[in-house]
PDB file of C-alpha atoms in Angstrom:
ATOM      1  CA  UNK A 653      40.281 -10.586 131.200  1.00 57.00           C
ATOM      2  CA  UNK A 654      37.234  -8.326 131.144  1.00 59.00           C
ATOM      3  CA  UNK A 655      34.959 -11.355 131.157  1.00 60.00           C
ATOM      4  CA  UNK A 656      36.498 -12.742 134.335  1.00 70.00           C
ATOM      5  CA  UNK A 657      36.155  -9.344 136.059  1.00 69.00           C
ATOM      6  CA  UNK A 658      32.491  -9.269 135.122  1.00 67.00           C
ATOM      7  CA  UNK A 659      32.020 -12.747 136.595  1.00 68.00           C
ATOM      8  CA  UNK A 660      33.721 -11.690 139.827  1.00 66.00           C
ATOM      9  CA  UNK A 661      31.483  -8.604 140.112  1.00 68.00           C
ATOM     10  CA  UNK A 662      28.385 -10.685 139.449  1.00 66.00           C
ATOM     11  CA  UNK A 663      29.402 -13.225 142.097  1.00 66.00           C
ATOM     12  CA  UNK A 664      30.013 -10.460 144.662  1.00 64.00           C
ATOM     13  CA  UNK A 665      26.616  -8.934 143.914  1.00 63.00           C
ATOM     14  CA  UNK A 666      24.915 -12.283 144.516  1.00 66.00           C
ATOM     15  CA  UNK A 667      26.727 -12.729 147.844  1.00 66.00           C
ATOM     16  CA  UNK A 668      25.668  -9.256 148.941  1.00 70.00           C
ATOM     17  CA  UNK A 669      22.095  -9.969 147.956  1.00 75.00           C
ATOM     18  CA  UNK A 670      22.098 -13.210 149.955  1.00 81.00           C
ATOM     19  CA  UNK A 671      23.445 -11.491 153.057  1.00 83.00           C
ATOM     20  CA  UNK A 672      20.816  -8.767 152.724  1.00 85.00           C
ATOM     21  CA  UNK A 673      18.042 -11.344 152.426  1.00 89.00           C
ATOM     22  CA  UNK A 674      19.260 -13.238 155.497  1.00 90.00           C
ATOM     23  CA  UNK A 675      19.403  -9.969 157.430  1.00 88.00           C
ATOM     24  CA  UNK A 676      15.836  -9.132 156.430  1.00 91.00           C
ATOM     25  CA  UNK A 677      14.612 -12.583 157.468  1.00 94.00           C
ATOM     26  CA  UNK A 678      16.438 -12.315 160.799  1.00 94.00           C
ATOM     27  CA  UNK A 679      14.907  -8.886 161.441  1.00 94.00           C
ATOM     28  CA  UNK A 680      11.433 -10.232 160.630  1.00 94.00           C
ATOM     29  CA  UNK A 681      11.842 -13.203 162.970  1.00 94.00           C
ATOM     30  CA  UNK A 682      13.113 -10.923 165.755  1.00 92.00           C
ATOM     31  CA  UNK A 683      10.091  -8.673 165.274  1.00 90.00           C
ATOM     32  CA  UNK A 684       7.678 -11.605 165.398  1.00 89.00           C
ATOM     33  CA  UNK A 685       9.310 -12.981 168.560  1.00 86.00           C
ATOM     34  CA  UNK A 686       9.166  -9.602 170.283  1.00 83.00           C
ATOM     35  CA  UNK A 687       5.501  -9.157 169.324  1.00 81.00           C
ATOM     36  CA  UNK A 688       4.684 -12.644 170.571  1.00 80.00           C
ATOM     37  CA  UNK A 689       6.333 -11.986 173.924  1.00 77.00           C
ATOM     38  CA  UNK A 690       4.647  -8.597 174.118  1.00 75.00           C
ATOM     39  CA  UNK A 691       1.102  -9.814 173.519  1.00 75.00           C
ATOM     40  CA  UNK A 692       1.306 -13.073 175.444  1.00 71.00           C
ATOM     41  CA  UNK A 693       3.472 -11.880 178.287  1.00 66.00           C
ATOM     42  CA  UNK A 694       1.425 -13.412 181.097  1.00 69.00           C
ATOM     43  CA  UNK A 695       0.961 -17.017 180.048  1.00 73.00           C
ATOM     44  CA  UNK A 696       4.059 -17.217 177.888  1.00 70.00           C
ATOM     45  CA  UNK A 697       6.253 -15.833 180.632  1.00 72.00           C
ATOM     46  CA  UNK A 698       5.074 -18.519 183.044  1.00 79.00           C
ATOM     47  CA  UNK A 699       5.689 -21.271 180.496  1.00 79.00           C
ATOM     48  CA  UNK A 700       9.185 -20.047 179.662  1.00 77.00           C
ATOM     49  CA  UNK A 701      10.021 -19.679 183.344  1.00 82.00           C
ATOM     50  CA  UNK A 702       8.826 -23.219 184.066  1.00 86.00           C
ATOM     51  CA  UNK A 703      10.856 -24.614 181.169  1.00 88.00           C
ATOM     52  CA  UNK A 704      14.016 -22.875 182.371  1.00 90.00           C
ATOM     53  CA  UNK A 705      13.398 -24.130 185.906  1.00 93.00           C
ATOM     54  CA  UNK A 706      13.263 -27.707 184.627  1.00 93.00           C
ATOM     55  CA  UNK A 707      16.461 -27.211 182.638  1.00 93.00           C
ATOM     56  CA  UNK A 708      18.183 -25.641 185.654  1.00 93.00           C
ATOM     57  CA  UNK A 709      17.119 -28.570 187.838  1.00 93.00           C
ATOM     58  CA  UNK A 710      18.431 -31.089 185.319  1.00 91.00           C
ATOM     59  CA  UNK A 711      21.749 -29.256 185.073  1.00 90.00           C
ATOM     60  CA  UNK A 712      22.038 -29.135 188.867  1.00 89.00           C
ATOM     61  CA  UNK A 713      21.427 -32.889 189.043  1.00 89.00           C
ATOM     62  CA  UNK A 714      24.000 -33.498 186.333  1.00 87.00           C
ATOM     63  CA  UNK A 715      26.533 -31.312 188.114  1.00 86.00           C
ATOM     64  CA  UNK A 716      25.953 -33.132 191.401  1.00 88.00           C
ATOM     65  CA  UNK A 717      26.329 -36.524 189.723  1.00 86.00           C
ATOM     66  CA  UNK A 718      29.547 -35.456 188.003  1.00 84.00           C
ATOM     67  CA  UNK A 719      31.003 -34.104 191.244  1.00 84.00           C
ATOM     68  CA  UNK A 720      30.202 -37.272 193.182  1.00 86.00           C
ATOM     69  CA  UNK A 721      31.688 -39.571 190.533  1.00 80.00           C
ATOM     70  CA  UNK A 722      35.073 -37.855 190.455  1.00 67.00           C
TER      71      UNK A 722
END
């Protein structure tokens, strides 16, 4: 009985460690993204805006095609 409780505790500790590691990685990635946008705001902003404009145009075309076919 005591052995199975020890196994359960060990398993819970490993799950907690994994969640903590994922949280740390996510925080690091968020920091890197924010620094990238901060330092390259001029050229990066234009590129991101252009990409979203293309996506918006494609979605508008898709919406128009779907509306005309129904």
